[in-house]
Coordinates of C-alpha atoms in Angstrom, one line a residue:
X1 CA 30.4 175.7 4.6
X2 CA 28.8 174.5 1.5
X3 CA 26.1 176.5 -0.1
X4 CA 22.2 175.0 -0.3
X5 CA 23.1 175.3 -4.3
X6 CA 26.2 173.6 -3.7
X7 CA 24.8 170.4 -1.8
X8 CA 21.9 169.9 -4.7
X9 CA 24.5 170.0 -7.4
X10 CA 26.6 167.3 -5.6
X11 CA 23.2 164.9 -4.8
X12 CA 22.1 165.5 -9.0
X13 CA 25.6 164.4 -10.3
X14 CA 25.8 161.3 -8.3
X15 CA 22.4 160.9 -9.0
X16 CA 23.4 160.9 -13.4
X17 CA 26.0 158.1 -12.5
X18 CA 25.7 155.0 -14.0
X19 CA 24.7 152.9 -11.3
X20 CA 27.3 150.5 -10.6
X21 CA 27.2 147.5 -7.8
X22 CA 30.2 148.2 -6.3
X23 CA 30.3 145.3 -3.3
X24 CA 31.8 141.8 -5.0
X25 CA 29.1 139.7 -3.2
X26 CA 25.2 140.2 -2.1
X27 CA 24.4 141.6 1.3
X28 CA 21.4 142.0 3.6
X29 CA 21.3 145.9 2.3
X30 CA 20.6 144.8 -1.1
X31 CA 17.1 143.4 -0.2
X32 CA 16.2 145.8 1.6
X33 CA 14.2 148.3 -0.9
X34 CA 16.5 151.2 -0.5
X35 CA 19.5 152.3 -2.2
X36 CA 21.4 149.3 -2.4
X37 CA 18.2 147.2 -4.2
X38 CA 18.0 150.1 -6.4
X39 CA 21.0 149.9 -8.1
X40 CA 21.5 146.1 -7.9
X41 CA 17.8 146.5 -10.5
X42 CA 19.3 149.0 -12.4
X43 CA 23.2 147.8 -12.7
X44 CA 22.3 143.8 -13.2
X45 CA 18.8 143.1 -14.2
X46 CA 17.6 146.2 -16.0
X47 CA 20.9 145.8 -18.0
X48 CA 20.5 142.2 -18.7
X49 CA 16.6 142.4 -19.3
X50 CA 16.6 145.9 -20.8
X51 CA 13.0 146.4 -22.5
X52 CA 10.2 149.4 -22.3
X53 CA 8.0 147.5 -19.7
X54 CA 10.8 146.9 -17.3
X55 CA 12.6 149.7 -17.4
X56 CA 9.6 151.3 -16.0
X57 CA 9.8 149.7 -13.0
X58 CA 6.6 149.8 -11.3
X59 CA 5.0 147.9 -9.1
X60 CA 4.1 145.5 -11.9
X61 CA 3.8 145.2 -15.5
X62 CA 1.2 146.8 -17.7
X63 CA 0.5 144.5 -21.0
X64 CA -1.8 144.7 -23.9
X65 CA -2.7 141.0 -24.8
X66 CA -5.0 141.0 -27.9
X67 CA -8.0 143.6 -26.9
X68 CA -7.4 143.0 -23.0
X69 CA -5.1 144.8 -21.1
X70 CA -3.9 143.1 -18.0
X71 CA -1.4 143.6 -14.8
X72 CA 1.4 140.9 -14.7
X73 CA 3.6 141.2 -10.9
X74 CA 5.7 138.8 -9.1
X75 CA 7.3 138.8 -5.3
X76 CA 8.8 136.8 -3.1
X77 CA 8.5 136.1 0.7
X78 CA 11.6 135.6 3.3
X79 CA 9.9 136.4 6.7
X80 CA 11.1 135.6 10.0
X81 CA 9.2 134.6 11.6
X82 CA 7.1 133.0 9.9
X83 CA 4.0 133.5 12.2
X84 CA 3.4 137.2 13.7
X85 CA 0.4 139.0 15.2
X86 CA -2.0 139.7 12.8
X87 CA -1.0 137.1 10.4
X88 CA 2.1 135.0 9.2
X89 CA 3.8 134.5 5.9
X90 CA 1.5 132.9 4.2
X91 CA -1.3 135.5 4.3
X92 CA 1.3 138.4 3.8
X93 CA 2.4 136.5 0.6
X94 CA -1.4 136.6 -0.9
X95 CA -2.2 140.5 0.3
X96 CA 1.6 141.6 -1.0
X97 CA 1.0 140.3 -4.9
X98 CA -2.7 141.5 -4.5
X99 CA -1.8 144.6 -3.5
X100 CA 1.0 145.6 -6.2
X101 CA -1.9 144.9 -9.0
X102 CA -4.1 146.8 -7.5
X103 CA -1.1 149.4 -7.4
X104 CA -1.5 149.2 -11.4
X105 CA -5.0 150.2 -10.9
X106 CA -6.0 146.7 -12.0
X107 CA -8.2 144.5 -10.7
X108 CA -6.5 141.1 -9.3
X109 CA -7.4 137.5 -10.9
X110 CA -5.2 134.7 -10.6
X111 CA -1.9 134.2 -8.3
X112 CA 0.4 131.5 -8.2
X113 CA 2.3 130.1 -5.5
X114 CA 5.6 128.4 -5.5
X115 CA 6.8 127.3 -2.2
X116 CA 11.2 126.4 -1.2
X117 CA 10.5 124.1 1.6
X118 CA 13.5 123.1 4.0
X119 CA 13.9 120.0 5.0
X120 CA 12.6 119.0 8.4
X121 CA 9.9 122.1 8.0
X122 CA 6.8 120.9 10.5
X123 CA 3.7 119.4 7.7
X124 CA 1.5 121.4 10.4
X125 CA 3.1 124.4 10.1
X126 CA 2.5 124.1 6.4
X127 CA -1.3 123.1 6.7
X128 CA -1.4 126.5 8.7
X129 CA 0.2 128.9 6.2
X130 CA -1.4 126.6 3.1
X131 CA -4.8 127.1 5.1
X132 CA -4.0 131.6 5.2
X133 CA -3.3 132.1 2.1
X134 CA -6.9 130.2 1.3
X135 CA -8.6 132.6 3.4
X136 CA -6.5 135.6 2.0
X137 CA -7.7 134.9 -1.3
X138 CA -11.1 134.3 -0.7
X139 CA -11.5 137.8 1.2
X140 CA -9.2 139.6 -1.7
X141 CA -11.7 137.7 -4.3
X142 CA -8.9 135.9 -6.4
X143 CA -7.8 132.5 -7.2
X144 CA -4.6 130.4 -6.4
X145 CA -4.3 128.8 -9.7
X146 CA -1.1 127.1 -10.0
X147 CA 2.2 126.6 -8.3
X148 CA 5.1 124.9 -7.5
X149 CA 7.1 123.1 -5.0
X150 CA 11.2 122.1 -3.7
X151 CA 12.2 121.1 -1.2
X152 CA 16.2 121.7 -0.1
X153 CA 18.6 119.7 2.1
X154 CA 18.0 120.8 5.9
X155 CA 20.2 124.1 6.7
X156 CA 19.8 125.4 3.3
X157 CA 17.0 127.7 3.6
X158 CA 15.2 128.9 7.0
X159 CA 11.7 126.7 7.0
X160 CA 9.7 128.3 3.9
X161 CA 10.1 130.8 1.4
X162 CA 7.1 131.8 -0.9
X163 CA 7.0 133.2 -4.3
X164 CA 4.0 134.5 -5.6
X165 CA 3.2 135.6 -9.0
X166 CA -0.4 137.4 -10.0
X167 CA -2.2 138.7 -13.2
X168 CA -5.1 141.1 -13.1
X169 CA -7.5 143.3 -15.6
X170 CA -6.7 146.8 -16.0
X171 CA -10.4 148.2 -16.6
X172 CA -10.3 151.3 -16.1
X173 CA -9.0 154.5 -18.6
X174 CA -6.4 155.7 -16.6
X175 CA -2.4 155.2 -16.3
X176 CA -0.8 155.5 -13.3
X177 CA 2.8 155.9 -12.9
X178 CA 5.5 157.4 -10.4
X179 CA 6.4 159.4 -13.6
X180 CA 3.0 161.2 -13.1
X181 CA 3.3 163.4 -10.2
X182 CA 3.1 167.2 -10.8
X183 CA 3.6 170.3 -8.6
X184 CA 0.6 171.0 -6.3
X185 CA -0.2 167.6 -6.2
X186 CA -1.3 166.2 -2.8
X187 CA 0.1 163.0 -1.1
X188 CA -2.0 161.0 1.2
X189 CA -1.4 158.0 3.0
X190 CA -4.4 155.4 3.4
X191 CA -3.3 155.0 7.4
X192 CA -0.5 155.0 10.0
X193 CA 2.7 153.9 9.2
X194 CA 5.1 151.3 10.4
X195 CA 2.5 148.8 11.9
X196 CA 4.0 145.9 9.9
X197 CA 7.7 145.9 10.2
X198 CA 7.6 147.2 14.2
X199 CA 5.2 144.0 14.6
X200 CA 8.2 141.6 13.4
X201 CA 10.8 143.1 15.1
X202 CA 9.1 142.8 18.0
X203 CA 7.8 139.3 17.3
X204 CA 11.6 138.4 17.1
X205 CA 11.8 138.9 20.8
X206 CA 14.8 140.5 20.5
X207 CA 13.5 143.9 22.2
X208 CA 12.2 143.3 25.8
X209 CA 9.1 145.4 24.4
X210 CA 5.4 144.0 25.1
X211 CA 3.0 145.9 22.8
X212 CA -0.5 145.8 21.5
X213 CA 0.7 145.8 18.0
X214 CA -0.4 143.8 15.0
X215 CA 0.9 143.7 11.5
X216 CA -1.4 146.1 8.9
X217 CA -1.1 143.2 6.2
X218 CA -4.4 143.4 4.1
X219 CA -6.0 143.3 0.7
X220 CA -5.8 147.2 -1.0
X221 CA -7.8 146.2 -3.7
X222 CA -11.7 146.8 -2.9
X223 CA -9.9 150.3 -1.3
X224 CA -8.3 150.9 -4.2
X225 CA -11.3 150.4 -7.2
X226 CA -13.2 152.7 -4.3
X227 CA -10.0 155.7 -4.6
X228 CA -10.4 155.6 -8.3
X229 CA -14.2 155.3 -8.6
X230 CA -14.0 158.7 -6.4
X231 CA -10.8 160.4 -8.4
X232 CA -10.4 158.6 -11.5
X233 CA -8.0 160.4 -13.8
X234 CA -7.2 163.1 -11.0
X235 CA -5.2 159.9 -9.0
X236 CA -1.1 160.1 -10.6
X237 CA 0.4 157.4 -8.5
X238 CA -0.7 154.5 -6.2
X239 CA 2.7 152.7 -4.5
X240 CA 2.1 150.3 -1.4
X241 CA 5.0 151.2 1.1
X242 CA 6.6 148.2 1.7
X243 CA 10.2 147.3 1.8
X244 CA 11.9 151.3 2.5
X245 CA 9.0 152.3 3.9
X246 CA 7.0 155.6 2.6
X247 CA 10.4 157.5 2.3
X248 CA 11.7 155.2 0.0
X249 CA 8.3 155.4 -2.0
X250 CA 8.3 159.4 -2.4
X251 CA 12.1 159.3 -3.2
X252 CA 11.0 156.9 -6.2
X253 CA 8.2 159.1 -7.4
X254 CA 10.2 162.3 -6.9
X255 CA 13.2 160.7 -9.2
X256 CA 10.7 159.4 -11.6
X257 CA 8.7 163.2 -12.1
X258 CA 11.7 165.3 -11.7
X259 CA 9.7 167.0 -8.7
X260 CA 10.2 167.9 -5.7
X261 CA 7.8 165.8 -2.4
X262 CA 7.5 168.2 0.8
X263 CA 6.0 166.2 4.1
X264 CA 4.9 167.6 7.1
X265 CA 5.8 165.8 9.9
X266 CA 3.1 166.4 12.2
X267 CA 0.8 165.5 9.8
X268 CA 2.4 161.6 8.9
X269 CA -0.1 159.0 11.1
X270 CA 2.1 156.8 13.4
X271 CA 1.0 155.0 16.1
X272 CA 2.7 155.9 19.9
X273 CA 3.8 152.5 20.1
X274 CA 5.3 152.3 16.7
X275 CA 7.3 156.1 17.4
X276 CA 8.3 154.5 21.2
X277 CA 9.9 151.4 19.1
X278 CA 11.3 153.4 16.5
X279 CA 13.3 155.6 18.9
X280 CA 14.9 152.3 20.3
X281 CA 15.4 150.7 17.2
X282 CA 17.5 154.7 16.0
X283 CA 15.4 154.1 13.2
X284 CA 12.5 156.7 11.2
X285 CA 9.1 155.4 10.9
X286 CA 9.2 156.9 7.2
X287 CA 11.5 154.0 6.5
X288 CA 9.8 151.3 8.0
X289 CA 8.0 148.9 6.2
X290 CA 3.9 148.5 5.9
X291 CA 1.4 145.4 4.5
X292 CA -2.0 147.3 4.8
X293 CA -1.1 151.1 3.5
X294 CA -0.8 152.9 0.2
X295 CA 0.7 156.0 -0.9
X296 CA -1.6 158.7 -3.5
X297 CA -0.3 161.2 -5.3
X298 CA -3.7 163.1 -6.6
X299 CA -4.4 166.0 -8.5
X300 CA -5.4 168.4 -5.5
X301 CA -8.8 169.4 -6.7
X302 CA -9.2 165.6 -6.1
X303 CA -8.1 165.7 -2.9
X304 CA -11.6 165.9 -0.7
X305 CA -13.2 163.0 -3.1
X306 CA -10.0 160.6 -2.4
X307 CA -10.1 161.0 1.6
X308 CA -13.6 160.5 1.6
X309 CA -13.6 157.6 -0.7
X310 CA -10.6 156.4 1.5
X311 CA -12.2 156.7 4.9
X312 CA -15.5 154.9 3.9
X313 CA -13.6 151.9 4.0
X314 CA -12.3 150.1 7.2
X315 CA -8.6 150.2 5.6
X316 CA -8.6 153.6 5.0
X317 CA -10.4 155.4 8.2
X318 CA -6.7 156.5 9.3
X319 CA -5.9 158.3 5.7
X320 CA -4.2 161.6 6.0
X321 CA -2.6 164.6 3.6
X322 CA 0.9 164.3 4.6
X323 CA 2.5 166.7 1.8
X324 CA 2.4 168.8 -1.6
X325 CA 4.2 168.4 -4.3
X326 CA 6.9 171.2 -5.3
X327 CA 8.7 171.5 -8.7
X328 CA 12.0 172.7 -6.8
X329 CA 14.2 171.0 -5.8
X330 CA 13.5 168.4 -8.2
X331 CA 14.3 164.7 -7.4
X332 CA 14.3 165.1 -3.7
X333 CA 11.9 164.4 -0.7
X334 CA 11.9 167.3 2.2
X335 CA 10.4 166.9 5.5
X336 CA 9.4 170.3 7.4
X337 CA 9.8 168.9 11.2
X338 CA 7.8 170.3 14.0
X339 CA 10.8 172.1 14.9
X340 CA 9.9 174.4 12.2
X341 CA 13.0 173.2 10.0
X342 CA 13.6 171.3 7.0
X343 CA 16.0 168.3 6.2
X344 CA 16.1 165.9 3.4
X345 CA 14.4 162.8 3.9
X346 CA 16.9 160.2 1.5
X347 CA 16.3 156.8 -0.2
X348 CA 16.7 153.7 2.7
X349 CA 20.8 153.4 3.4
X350 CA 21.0 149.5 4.6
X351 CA 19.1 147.3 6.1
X352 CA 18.0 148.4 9.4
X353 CA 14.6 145.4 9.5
X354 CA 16.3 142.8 7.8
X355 CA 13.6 140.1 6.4
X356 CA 9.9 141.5 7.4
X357 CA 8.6 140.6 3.8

């Protein structure tokens, strides 16, 4: 049997590979947030694109313009379907691009919206998700501000896709980064996880499953201005766990530092109905997909002021410590199970909810 020294040395020299795409064509793994989506970035974009703001690759761009210095993020929107419990695409579309400025620690402006329209797509259904993303802005305090539509040939896209794009006012003196993190550290999540991609999957119909489930989507940015009013500098990182879930998140951040993330599982919020889906689906909650939560990495002396900060808000009353950070073994995310063990907890492999975002 290999040694534990033996296994680490294995994971950090396939970690120092170049990263390479090694399939000819795209699949559904590359969009998924987890390994494959990492090195398509790094192998194709980041080497085409190559400059110091990308290659940081956070949630969005930090840019000085003249005296200003603003948030610049972009995302795009494939969900199916298009309308789920506890909102629909067009909603999810506003909160998403919201959400990864306010990851910058900025606070979010102007969006725009650019819609792919298939041909044949209901006008109603359009009036419906036009008439969510109105009502998402409004509540998140921005402004839709321009956009743009096409429309393609029926069967070449699946009813609507959304891009949105958003710019926002970095205001405060502090930096975050997933290059921040630092041994003793504490990692708190703003709620339970999985709400959001267990809600699709089940809205697909294809599990005879009846739950009281809705998606988590929501603004983080009032949430967010309220974590750093309470922590300011003492707050490293802010990531939304989205596509690959929280795992996917904490594998980022623990690359990024050079650090090591321990989790306790009995600690991680998850709601019964989300584990009971989970378990059907052979999948981790860790890796599935939320609209509504964040991911802190705080200086723990900060710690107390964060949670309180989060739980005085309505979006944050389910925060929770779920780990420490370690500086061995660096660049790797460890769970210690209620067993009393301890595995390690890698990047998303595939695609296991293809298309909640």
């Amino acid at each position: 049997m290999r040694s534990e020294e033996q296994v680490l040395e294995r994971i950090e020299r396939a970690r120092r590979r170049r990263p390479r795409v090694r399939e000819e064509r795209i699949t559904l793994a590359h969009g998924a947030g987890g390994k494959a989506t990492h090195t398509l970035i790094d192998a194709v974009f980041v080497e085409a694109f190559r400059n110091p703001v990308l290659e940081q690759l956070e949630d969005g761009a930090s840019l000085q313009v003249g005296e200003a210095r603003l948030a610049f993020t972009t995302d795009s929107y494939v969900v199916s379907p298009l309308f789920f419990p506890g909102g629909d695409i067009g909603d999810l579309a506003v909160n998403g691009t919201v959400n990864d400025l306010a990851m910058c620690g900025a606070r979010p402006l102007h969006l725009s919206a650019g819609f792919i329209l298939e041909e044949g797509f209901p006008v109603a259904d359009l009036r419906r998700i036009a008439g969510s993303m109105a009502r998402a802005a409004a509540a998140a305090g921005v402004q839709i501000v321009t956009g743009d539509t096409k429309v393609v040939p029926r069967g070449k896209a699946d009813g609507c896709f959304i891009t949105t794009a958003g710019v926002g006012v970095l205001e405060r003196p502090v930096t975050l980064s997933a290059t921040a993190a630092r041994p003793g550290d504490a990692v708190i999540v703003s709620g339970p996880l999985g709400d959001h991609g267990i809600t699709i999957m089940l809205a697909r119909g294809e599990l005879d499953i009846e739950a009281d489930l809705s998606s988590d989507t929501a603004p983080l940015n009032e949430l967010t201005a309220g974590l750093l009013d309470a922590a300011g500098d003492g707050v490293r990182v802010l990531r939304d766990a989205t596509r690959g879930g929280v795992a996917t998140i904490l594998n980022e951040i623990a690359t990024a530092s050079q650090v090591a993330v321990v989790v306790d599982e009995a600690s991680v919020p998850v709601r019964e109905v989300v584990t009971g889906a989970s378990e059907l689906l052979g999948i981790d909650p860790l890796y599935v997909a939320c609209e509504g939560r964040l991911v802190a990495v705080v200086d723990a002396s900060r710690t107390d002021a964060v949670m309180a900060a989060l739980r005085a808000h309505p979006l944050g009353d389910g925060a929770a410590v779920i780990g420490h950070v370690a500086d061995d073994p660096p660049g790797l995310v460890l769970l210690r199970t209620a067993f009393g063990g301890t595995r390690i907890v890698d990047m998303l492999v595939g695609d296991p909810l293809p298309r909640i975002c």
